[in-house]
Amino acid sequence: MSWQSSQTAADRFFGSLVYLLPILDVYAFGIFIFEQFPIVRELYQLLGPLMLIYSIPFGSFALFLGLYIGVVNNPQISRFIRFNTLQAILVGILLSLCGLLLRYVLAPLLGTSIVTQVLMNVVFLGTIALSGYGIVMSALGKYAEVPQLSDTARLYTNR
């Protein structure tokens, strides 16, 4: 199977579906956007059933492990789905690192200054844009090329 082969409808659907995970992960970064644009919070209400997973203690970690072990490491699943799943997981890991940086480094130094608000808005909007790009490209049956993330996902799925 080559990297540019045509994908089935199921591959396209599941390849797009995994990009909802970064959208759910970035919710905490959107507090300032939600204050300015309440419609965005209402759009998140559509994802309410999926957000229940994140309200369960260690629910997001269990979902991460399930996807990593059950999908990314499963050679019986198409490379297209494994690639997109790993790329979505990597975005989630980056979001976790950004959260730690903001919470333990920048927040004690800057508080809720305009710099913190701008950084949180950039992370939120960037993740939404990246996830939207991943959803559209996967729906078209193409690989979403994101610098560094795609290279890492490609190296791992080629093993």
Short mmCIF file of N, CA, C and O in Angstrom, two decimals, residues 27-157:
data_model
loop_
_atom_site.label_atom_id
_atom_site.label_comp_id
_atom_site.label_asym_id
_atom_site.label_seq_id
_atom_site.Cartn_x
_atom_site.Cartn_y
_atom_site.Cartn_z
N TYR A 27 -10.18 22.36 24.65
CA TYR A 27 -11.30 23.08 25.26
C TYR A 27 -10.84 24.01 26.38
O TYR A 27 -11.30 25.15 26.48
N ALA A 28 -9.95 23.57 27.24
CA ALA A 28 -9.50 24.37 28.38
C ALA A 28 -8.77 25.64 27.95
O ALA A 28 -8.74 26.63 28.69
N PHE A 29 -8.20 25.65 26.76
CA PHE A 29 -7.49 26.84 26.28
C PHE A 29 -8.45 27.89 25.72
O PHE A 29 -8.02 29.00 25.43
N GLY A 30 -9.71 27.56 25.57
CA GLY A 30 -10.65 28.46 24.92
C GLY A 30 -11.42 29.38 25.83
O GLY A 30 -12.35 30.04 25.37
N ILE A 31 -11.04 29.46 27.10
CA ILE A 31 -11.87 30.23 28.04
C ILE A 31 -12.01 31.70 27.64
O ILE A 31 -13.08 32.28 27.80
N PHE A 32 -10.97 32.29 27.09
CA PHE A 32 -11.06 33.69 26.69
C PHE A 32 -11.84 33.85 25.38
O PHE A 32 -12.57 34.83 25.21
N ILE A 33 -11.72 32.89 24.50
CA ILE A 33 -12.51 32.90 23.26
C ILE A 33 -13.99 32.73 23.60
O ILE A 33 -14.85 33.40 23.03
N PHE A 34 -14.30 31.83 24.54
CA PHE A 34 -15.69 31.59 24.93
C PHE A 34 -16.32 32.84 25.53
O PHE A 34 -17.52 33.08 25.35
N GLU A 35 -15.54 33.63 26.26
CA GLU A 35 -16.06 34.88 26.83
C GLU A 35 -16.38 35.89 25.74
O GLU A 35 -17.38 36.60 25.82
N GLN A 36 -15.54 35.95 24.73
CA GLN A 36 -15.73 36.93 23.66
C GLN A 36 -16.76 36.48 22.63
O GLN A 36 -17.47 37.30 22.06
N PHE A 37 -16.82 35.16 22.39
CA PHE A 37 -17.71 34.61 21.37
C PHE A 37 -18.49 33.43 21.95
O PHE A 37 -18.06 32.27 21.79
N PRO A 38 -19.59 33.68 22.63
CA PRO A 38 -20.34 32.59 23.27
C PRO A 38 -20.83 31.52 22.28
O PRO A 38 -21.06 30.37 22.68
N ILE A 39 -20.95 31.85 21.02
CA ILE A 39 -21.41 30.87 20.03
C ILE A 39 -20.42 29.71 19.92
O ILE A 39 -20.81 28.57 19.65
N VAL A 40 -19.13 29.98 20.17
CA VAL A 40 -18.13 28.92 20.10
C VAL A 40 -18.37 27.90 21.21
O VAL A 40 -18.29 26.70 21.00
N ARG A 41 -18.72 28.37 22.40
CA ARG A 41 -19.04 27.46 23.50
C ARG A 41 -20.29 26.64 23.15
O ARG A 41 -20.36 25.46 23.46
N GLU A 42 -21.25 27.26 22.50
CA GLU A 42 -22.45 26.54 22.11
C GLU A 42 -22.15 25.47 21.07
O GLU A 42 -22.77 24.42 21.05
N LEU A 43 -21.20 25.75 20.18
CA LEU A 43 -20.79 24.74 19.21
C LEU A 43 -20.15 23.54 19.91
O LEU A 43 -20.31 22.40 19.47
N TYR A 44 -19.44 23.80 20.99
CA TYR A 44 -18.85 22.71 21.78
C TYR A 44 -19.93 21.85 22.43
O TYR A 44 -19.70 20.69 22.73
N GLN A 45 -21.12 22.41 22.64
CA GLN A 45 -22.20 21.63 23.22
C GLN A 45 -22.59 20.46 22.31
O GLN A 45 -23.09 19.44 22.78
N LEU A 46 -22.36 20.61 21.01
CA LEU A 46 -22.63 19.52 20.07
C LEU A 46 -21.74 18.31 20.35
O LEU A 46 -22.09 17.18 20.01
N LEU A 47 -20.59 18.55 20.94
CA LEU A 47 -19.65 17.48 21.26
C LEU A 47 -19.84 16.97 22.69
O LEU A 47 -18.99 16.24 23.21
N GLY A 48 -20.95 17.35 23.32
CA GLY A 48 -21.22 16.99 24.71
C GLY A 48 -21.05 15.52 25.03
O GLY A 48 -20.38 15.18 26.01
N PRO A 49 -21.64 14.60 24.25
CA PRO A 49 -21.46 13.18 24.58
C PRO A 49 -19.99 12.75 24.57
O PRO A 49 -19.58 11.94 25.40
N LEU A 50 -19.21 13.28 23.67
CA LEU A 50 -17.78 12.94 23.64
C LEU A 50 -17.03 13.57 24.80
O LEU A 50 -16.06 13.00 25.31
N MET A 51 -17.49 14.73 25.24
CA MET A 51 -16.82 15.42 26.35
C MET A 51 -17.03 14.70 27.67
O MET A 51 -16.30 14.92 28.63
N LEU A 52 -18.03 13.82 27.73
CA LEU A 52 -18.24 13.03 28.94
C LEU A 52 -17.04 12.15 29.26
O LEU A 52 -16.74 11.90 30.42
N ILE A 53 -16.36 11.69 28.22
CA ILE A 53 -15.15 10.88 28.41
C ILE A 53 -14.11 11.66 29.21
O ILE A 53 -13.44 11.11 30.07
N TYR A 54 -14.01 12.96 28.94
CA TYR A 54 -13.02 13.79 29.61
C TYR A 54 -13.44 14.14 31.04
O TYR A 54 -12.61 14.59 31.82
N SER A 55 -14.71 13.97 31.38
CA SER A 55 -15.14 14.24 32.76
C SER A 55 -14.88 13.05 33.68
O SER A 55 -14.85 13.20 34.89
N ILE A 56 -14.69 11.86 33.12
CA ILE A 56 -14.37 10.67 33.90
C ILE A 56 -12.90 10.77 34.32
O ILE A 56 -12.04 11.10 33.48
N PRO A 57 -12.60 10.50 35.60
CA PRO A 57 -11.18 10.54 35.99
C PRO A 57 -10.34 9.58 35.14
O PRO A 57 -10.70 8.41 34.97
N PHE A 58 -9.29 10.08 34.60
CA PHE A 58 -8.37 9.34 33.72
C PHE A 58 -9.04 8.86 32.44
O PHE A 58 -8.52 7.99 31.76
N GLY A 59 -10.18 9.44 32.09
CA GLY A 59 -10.88 9.06 30.86
C GLY A 59 -10.09 9.38 29.61
O GLY A 59 -9.99 8.58 28.68
N SER A 60 -9.48 10.57 29.59
CA SER A 60 -8.69 10.94 28.42
C SER A 60 -7.43 10.08 28.31
O SER A 60 -7.00 9.73 27.21
N PHE A 61 -6.85 9.72 29.45
CA PHE A 61 -5.67 8.85 29.42
C PHE A 61 -6.04 7.46 28.93
O PHE A 61 -5.30 6.86 28.14
N ALA A 62 -7.18 6.95 29.38
CA ALA A 62 -7.65 5.63 28.93
C ALA A 62 -7.93 5.65 27.42
O ALA A 62 -7.61 4.70 26.70
N LEU A 63 -8.51 6.75 26.94
CA LEU A 63 -8.77 6.89 25.51
C LEU A 63 -7.46 6.92 24.73
O LEU A 63 -7.33 6.28 23.69
N PHE A 64 -6.48 7.66 25.24
CA PHE A 64 -5.16 7.71 24.61
C PHE A 64 -4.55 6.31 24.52
O PHE A 64 -4.08 5.90 23.46
N LEU A 65 -4.55 5.59 25.64
CA LEU A 65 -3.98 4.24 25.63
C LEU A 65 -4.74 3.32 24.69
O LEU A 65 -4.13 2.52 23.96
N GLY A 66 -6.06 3.41 24.70
CA GLY A 66 -6.87 2.57 23.82
C GLY A 66 -6.56 2.82 22.36
O GLY A 66 -6.42 1.87 21.57
N LEU A 67 -6.46 4.08 21.98
CA LEU A 67 -6.15 4.40 20.58
C LEU A 67 -4.72 4.01 20.23
O LEU A 67 -4.48 3.50 19.13
N TYR A 68 -3.81 4.26 21.12
CA TYR A 68 -2.42 3.95 20.83
C TYR A 68 -2.20 2.44 20.70
O TYR A 68 -1.60 1.97 19.73
N ILE A 69 -2.71 1.70 21.66
CA ILE A 69 -2.51 0.25 21.64
C ILE A 69 -3.41 -0.42 20.61
O ILE A 69 -2.98 -1.30 19.86
N GLY A 70 -4.66 0.00 20.54
CA GLY A 70 -5.63 -0.68 19.68
C GLY A 70 -5.61 -0.27 18.22
O GLY A 70 -6.00 -1.04 17.36
N VAL A 71 -5.17 0.96 17.94
CA VAL A 71 -5.19 1.43 16.55
C VAL A 71 -3.79 1.63 16.00
O VAL A 71 -3.43 1.03 14.99
N VAL A 72 -3.00 2.45 16.65
CA VAL A 72 -1.68 2.80 16.10
C VAL A 72 -0.78 1.58 15.99
O VAL A 72 -0.05 1.42 15.02
N ASN A 73 -0.83 0.70 16.98
CA ASN A 73 0.04 -0.48 16.98
C ASN A 73 -0.59 -1.70 16.32
O ASN A 73 -0.03 -2.78 16.40
N ASN A 74 -1.73 -1.56 15.69
CA ASN A 74 -2.42 -2.67 15.07
C ASN A 74 -2.18 -2.67 13.56
O ASN A 74 -2.77 -1.89 12.83
N PRO A 75 -1.34 -3.57 13.05
CA PRO A 75 -1.04 -3.58 11.62
C PRO A 75 -2.21 -4.02 10.75
O PRO A 75 -2.17 -3.86 9.53
N GLN A 76 -3.26 -4.55 11.36
CA GLN A 76 -4.44 -4.96 10.58
C GLN A 76 -5.31 -3.76 10.18
O GLN A 76 -6.14 -3.87 9.29
N ILE A 77 -5.11 -2.64 10.85
CA ILE A 77 -5.83 -1.42 10.51
C ILE A 77 -5.03 -0.69 9.44
O ILE A 77 -3.80 -0.70 9.44
N SER A 78 -5.73 -0.03 8.52
CA SER A 78 -5.04 0.61 7.40
C SER A 78 -4.05 1.66 7.88
O SER A 78 -4.23 2.31 8.91
N ARG A 79 -3.01 1.83 7.11
CA ARG A 79 -1.96 2.79 7.42
C ARG A 79 -2.52 4.21 7.50
O ARG A 79 -2.09 5.02 8.32
N PHE A 80 -3.50 4.50 6.67
CA PHE A 80 -4.12 5.83 6.65
C PHE A 80 -4.75 6.16 8.00
O PHE A 80 -4.54 7.25 8.55
N ILE A 81 -5.50 5.23 8.57
CA ILE A 81 -6.14 5.45 9.87
C ILE A 81 -5.08 5.53 10.97
O ILE A 81 -5.15 6.38 11.86
N ARG A 82 -4.09 4.64 10.92
CA ARG A 82 -3.04 4.65 11.93
C ARG A 82 -2.25 5.96 11.90
O ARG A 82 -1.95 6.54 12.94
N PHE A 83 -1.94 6.45 10.70
CA PHE A 83 -1.22 7.70 10.55
C PHE A 83 -2.01 8.86 11.15
O PHE A 83 -1.48 9.65 11.93
N ASN A 84 -3.28 8.97 10.78
CA ASN A 84 -4.09 10.08 11.29
C ASN A 84 -4.33 9.98 12.79
O ASN A 84 -4.33 10.99 13.49
N THR A 85 -4.49 8.76 13.30
CA THR A 85 -4.66 8.59 14.74
C THR A 85 -3.41 9.02 15.49
O THR A 85 -3.49 9.74 16.48
N LEU A 86 -2.27 8.60 15.01
CA LEU A 86 -1.02 8.99 15.66
C LEU A 86 -0.80 10.49 15.58
O LEU A 86 -0.36 11.12 16.54
N GLN A 87 -1.13 11.08 14.47
CA GLN A 87 -0.96 12.52 14.33
C GLN A 87 -1.88 13.26 15.31
O GLN A 87 -1.46 14.23 15.95
N ALA A 88 -3.11 12.79 15.47
CA ALA A 88 -4.04 13.41 16.44
C ALA A 88 -3.53 13.22 17.87
O ALA A 88 -3.63 14.13 18.70
N ILE A 89 -2.97 12.06 18.17
CA ILE A 89 -2.40 11.81 19.50
C ILE A 89 -1.22 12.74 19.75
O ILE A 89 -1.07 13.29 20.85
N LEU A 90 -0.38 12.94 18.75
CA LEU A 90 0.77 13.84 18.91
C LEU A 90 0.32 15.28 19.17
O LEU A 90 0.94 15.99 19.96
N VAL A 91 -0.76 15.71 18.53
CA VAL A 91 -1.29 17.05 18.80
C VAL A 91 -1.76 17.12 20.25
O VAL A 91 -1.52 18.11 20.95
N GLY A 92 -2.41 16.06 20.73
CA GLY A 92 -2.84 16.01 22.12
C GLY A 92 -1.67 16.08 23.09
O GLY A 92 -1.75 16.75 24.14
N ILE A 93 -0.58 15.41 22.77
CA ILE A 93 0.61 15.46 23.62
C ILE A 93 1.19 16.89 23.64
O ILE A 93 1.56 17.40 24.70
N LEU A 94 1.23 17.53 22.48
CA LEU A 94 1.70 18.91 22.43
C LEU A 94 0.81 19.84 23.24
O LEU A 94 1.29 20.77 23.92
N LEU A 95 -0.49 19.60 23.21
CA LEU A 95 -1.41 20.41 24.01
C LEU A 95 -1.17 20.21 25.50
O LEU A 95 -1.24 21.16 26.28
N SER A 96 -0.88 18.99 25.89
CA SER A 96 -0.57 18.72 27.30
C SER A 96 0.69 19.47 27.72
O SER A 96 0.74 20.05 28.81
N LEU A 97 1.70 19.46 26.86
CA LEU A 97 2.93 20.19 27.17
C LEU A 97 2.69 21.69 27.24
O LEU A 97 3.23 22.37 28.13
N CYS A 98 1.87 22.22 26.34
CA CYS A 98 1.53 23.64 26.39
C CYS A 98 0.78 23.97 27.67
O CYS A 98 1.01 25.02 28.28
N GLY A 99 -0.12 23.09 28.09
CA GLY A 99 -0.86 23.30 29.33
C GLY A 99 0.05 23.33 30.54
O GLY A 99 -0.11 24.18 31.43
N LEU A 100 1.01 22.42 30.58
CA LEU A 100 1.96 22.41 31.68
C LEU A 100 2.81 23.68 31.69
O LEU A 100 3.06 24.27 32.75
N LEU A 101 3.26 24.10 30.52
CA LEU A 101 4.05 25.31 30.41
C LEU A 101 3.26 26.53 30.88
O LEU A 101 3.76 27.36 31.64
N LEU A 102 2.02 26.64 30.43
CA LEU A 102 1.20 27.77 30.84
C LEU A 102 0.89 27.75 32.33
O LEU A 102 0.96 28.78 33.01
N ARG A 103 0.55 26.58 32.84
CA ARG A 103 0.12 26.47 34.23
C ARG A 103 1.27 26.68 35.21
O ARG A 103 1.11 27.36 36.22
N TYR A 104 2.42 26.09 34.93
CA TYR A 104 3.49 26.07 35.93
C TYR A 104 4.63 27.06 35.66
O TYR A 104 5.46 27.28 36.54
N VAL A 105 4.68 27.62 34.48
CA VAL A 105 5.76 28.57 34.19
C VAL A 105 5.21 29.97 33.93
O VAL A 105 5.58 30.93 34.61
N LEU A 106 4.30 30.09 32.98
CA LEU A 106 3.83 31.41 32.60
C LEU A 106 2.80 32.00 33.56
O LEU A 106 2.84 33.19 33.85
N ALA A 107 1.87 31.18 34.06
CA ALA A 107 0.85 31.70 34.97
C ALA A 107 1.44 32.28 36.25
O ALA A 107 1.04 33.37 36.68
N PRO A 108 2.43 31.61 36.90
CA PRO A 108 3.01 32.23 38.09
C PRO A 108 3.76 33.54 37.77
O PRO A 108 3.80 34.45 38.59
N LEU A 109 4.34 33.62 36.58
CA LEU A 109 5.09 34.82 36.22
C LEU A 109 4.18 35.96 35.74
O LEU A 109 4.38 37.11 36.10
N LEU A 110 3.19 35.62 34.93
CA LEU A 110 2.40 36.65 34.26
C LEU A 110 0.96 36.76 34.77
O LEU A 110 0.28 37.73 34.47
N GLY A 111 0.47 35.74 35.46
CA GLY A 111 -0.93 35.74 35.88
C GLY A 111 -1.83 35.63 34.66
O GLY A 111 -1.54 34.91 33.72
N THR A 112 -2.93 36.37 34.68
CA THR A 112 -3.84 36.35 33.53
C THR A 112 -3.64 37.62 32.69
O THR A 112 -4.59 38.31 32.34
N SER A 113 -2.41 37.92 32.39
CA SER A 113 -2.09 39.11 31.61
C SER A 113 -2.52 38.91 30.16
O SER A 113 -2.94 37.82 29.75
N ILE A 114 -2.39 39.95 29.42
CA ILE A 114 -2.75 39.91 28.00
C ILE A 114 -1.88 38.91 27.25
O ILE A 114 -2.33 38.25 26.30
N VAL A 115 -0.64 38.73 27.68
CA VAL A 115 0.26 37.77 27.03
C VAL A 115 -0.28 36.35 27.21
O VAL A 115 -0.31 35.57 26.26
N THR A 116 -0.72 36.03 28.42
CA THR A 116 -1.28 34.70 28.67
C THR A 116 -2.54 34.48 27.85
O THR A 116 -2.74 33.41 27.27
N GLN A 117 -3.38 35.51 27.79
CA GLN A 117 -4.61 35.39 27.01
C GLN A 117 -4.32 35.18 25.53
O GLN A 117 -4.95 34.33 24.89
N VAL A 118 -3.36 35.92 25.01
CA VAL A 118 -3.01 35.78 23.59
C VAL A 118 -2.45 34.38 23.32
O VAL A 118 -2.81 33.73 22.33
N LEU A 119 -1.57 33.90 24.19
CA LEU A 119 -0.99 32.57 24.00
C LEU A 119 -2.08 31.48 24.03
O LEU A 119 -2.06 30.57 23.21
N MET A 120 -3.00 31.60 24.97
CA MET A 120 -4.07 30.61 25.05
C MET A 120 -4.97 30.67 23.81
O MET A 120 -5.38 29.64 23.29
N ASN A 121 -5.25 31.88 23.33
CA ASN A 121 -6.06 32.02 22.12
C ASN A 121 -5.35 31.45 20.90
O ASN A 121 -5.97 30.81 20.05
N VAL A 122 -4.04 31.68 20.82
CA VAL A 122 -3.26 31.15 19.68
C VAL A 122 -3.27 29.62 19.70
O VAL A 122 -3.47 28.98 18.66
N VAL A 123 -3.06 29.04 20.88
CA VAL A 123 -3.07 27.57 20.99
C VAL A 123 -4.45 27.04 20.62
O VAL A 123 -4.58 26.07 19.86
N PHE A 124 -5.50 27.68 21.12
CA PHE A 124 -6.87 27.23 20.84
C PHE A 124 -7.18 27.31 19.35
O PHE A 124 -7.59 26.32 18.73
N LEU A 125 -6.99 28.49 18.77
CA LEU A 125 -7.33 28.68 17.36
C LEU A 125 -6.42 27.86 16.44
O LEU A 125 -6.88 27.32 15.42
N GLY A 126 -5.15 27.74 16.80
CA GLY A 126 -4.23 26.93 16.00
C GLY A 126 -4.62 25.46 15.99
O GLY A 126 -4.57 24.79 14.96
N THR A 127 -5.04 24.96 17.15
CA THR A 127 -5.45 23.56 17.24
C THR A 127 -6.74 23.32 16.46
O THR A 127 -6.89 22.31 15.78
N ILE A 128 -7.68 24.26 16.57
CA ILE A 128 -8.93 24.13 15.81
C ILE A 128 -8.62 24.14 14.31
O ILE A 128 -9.17 23.32 13.54
N ALA A 129 -7.74 25.03 13.88
CA ALA A 129 -7.38 25.09 12.45
C ALA A 129 -6.67 23.81 12.00
O ALA A 129 -6.98 23.26 10.94
N LEU A 130 -5.74 23.33 12.81
CA LEU A 130 -5.01 22.11 12.48
C LEU A 130 -5.96 20.91 12.41
O LEU A 130 -5.87 20.08 11.50
N SER A 131 -6.87 20.82 13.36
CA SER A 131 -7.84 19.72 13.36
C SER A 131 -8.78 19.82 12.17
O SER A 131 -9.11 18.81 11.55
N GLY A 132 -9.22 21.04 11.86
CA GLY A 132 -10.06 21.22 10.68
C GLY A 132 -9.36 20.80 9.41
O GLY A 132 -9.95 20.15 8.54
N TYR A 133 -8.10 21.16 9.30
CA TYR A 133 -7.28 20.76 8.15
C TYR A 133 -7.18 19.23 8.08
O TYR A 133 -7.34 18.64 7.01
N GLY A 134 -6.93 18.61 9.23
CA GLY A 134 -6.84 17.14 9.27
C GLY A 134 -8.15 16.48 8.88
O GLY A 134 -8.16 15.48 8.15
N ILE A 135 -9.26 17.03 9.34
CA ILE A 135 -10.58 16.47 9.02
C ILE A 135 -10.84 16.57 7.52
O ILE A 135 -11.26 15.60 6.88
N VAL A 136 -10.59 17.74 6.95
CA VAL A 136 -10.85 17.95 5.52
C VAL A 136 -9.95 17.07 4.66
O VAL A 136 -10.42 16.39 3.73
N MET A 137 -8.67 17.04 4.96
CA MET A 137 -7.74 16.24 4.16
C MET A 137 -8.07 14.75 4.28
O MET A 137 -8.02 14.03 3.28
N SER A 138 -8.42 14.30 5.46
CA SER A 138 -8.77 12.89 5.64
C SER A 138 -10.06 12.56 4.90
O SER A 138 -10.18 11.49 4.30
N ALA A 139 -11.01 13.46 4.93
CA ALA A 139 -12.27 13.24 4.21
C ALA A 139 -12.03 13.16 2.70
O ALA A 139 -12.74 12.45 1.99
N LEU A 140 -11.01 13.87 2.24
CA LEU A 140 -10.65 13.81 0.82
C LEU A 140 -9.78 12.60 0.49
O LEU A 140 -9.47 12.36 -0.67
N GLY A 141 -9.37 11.86 1.52
CA GLY A 141 -8.54 10.68 1.30
C GLY A 141 -7.07 10.99 1.15
O GLY A 141 -6.31 10.16 0.65
N LYS A 142 -6.66 12.18 1.58
CA LYS A 142 -5.26 12.59 1.48
C LYS A 142 -4.65 12.65 2.87
O LYS A 142 -5.34 12.81 3.86
N TYR A 143 -3.35 12.55 2.92
CA TYR A 143 -2.63 12.65 4.18
C TYR A 143 -2.45 14.12 4.55
O TYR A 143 -1.99 14.90 3.72
N ALA A 144 -2.82 14.47 5.76
CA ALA A 144 -2.66 15.84 6.25
C ALA A 144 -1.18 16.05 6.58
O ALA A 144 -0.66 15.46 7.51
N GLU A 145 -0.55 16.89 5.81
CA GLU A 145 0.88 17.14 5.99
C GLU A 145 1.08 18.31 6.94
O GLU A 145 0.81 19.46 6.61
N VAL A 146 1.53 18.02 8.14
CA VAL A 146 1.85 19.03 9.16
C VAL A 146 3.34 18.87 9.47
O VAL A 146 3.76 17.78 9.85
N PRO A 147 4.12 19.93 9.29
CA PRO A 147 5.57 19.80 9.52
C PRO A 147 5.88 19.18 10.88
O PRO A 147 5.23 19.47 11.87
N GLN A 148 6.84 18.33 10.92
CA GLN A 148 7.33 17.58 12.08
C GLN A 148 6.35 16.52 12.56
O GLN A 148 6.74 15.39 12.79
N LEU A 149 5.09 16.85 12.73
CA LEU A 149 4.11 15.86 13.20
C LEU A 149 3.93 14.76 12.16
O LEU A 149 3.92 13.57 12.49
N SER A 150 3.78 15.15 10.91
CA SER A 150 3.59 14.16 9.85
C SER A 150 4.83 13.30 9.68
O SER A 150 4.72 12.09 9.45
N ASP A 151 6.00 13.92 9.79
CA ASP A 151 7.23 13.15 9.67
C ASP A 151 7.33 12.10 10.78
O ASP A 151 7.70 10.95 10.54
N THR A 152 7.00 12.50 12.00
CA THR A 152 7.04 11.58 13.13
C THR A 152 6.01 10.47 12.95
O THR A 152 6.32 9.28 13.14
N ALA A 153 4.81 10.83 12.56
CA ALA A 153 3.75 9.82 12.36
C ALA A 153 4.12 8.87 11.22
O ALA A 153 3.90 7.67 11.31
N ARG A 154 4.70 9.42 10.16
CA ARG A 154 5.09 8.58 9.01
C ARG A 154 6.20 7.61 9.39
O ARG A 154 6.16 6.44 9.04
N LEU A 155 7.19 8.08 10.13
CA LEU A 155 8.28 7.20 10.56
C LEU A 155 7.74 6.06 11.42
O LEU A 155 8.16 4.91 11.27
N TYR A 156 6.84 6.37 12.30
CA TYR A 156 6.34 5.35 13.21
C TYR A 156 5.42 4.35 12.49
O TYR A 156 5.49 3.15 12.75
N THR A 157 4.58 4.83 11.59
CA THR A 157 3.67 3.90 10.90
C THR A 157 4.38 3.09 9.82
O THR A 157 3.83 2.09 9.37
#
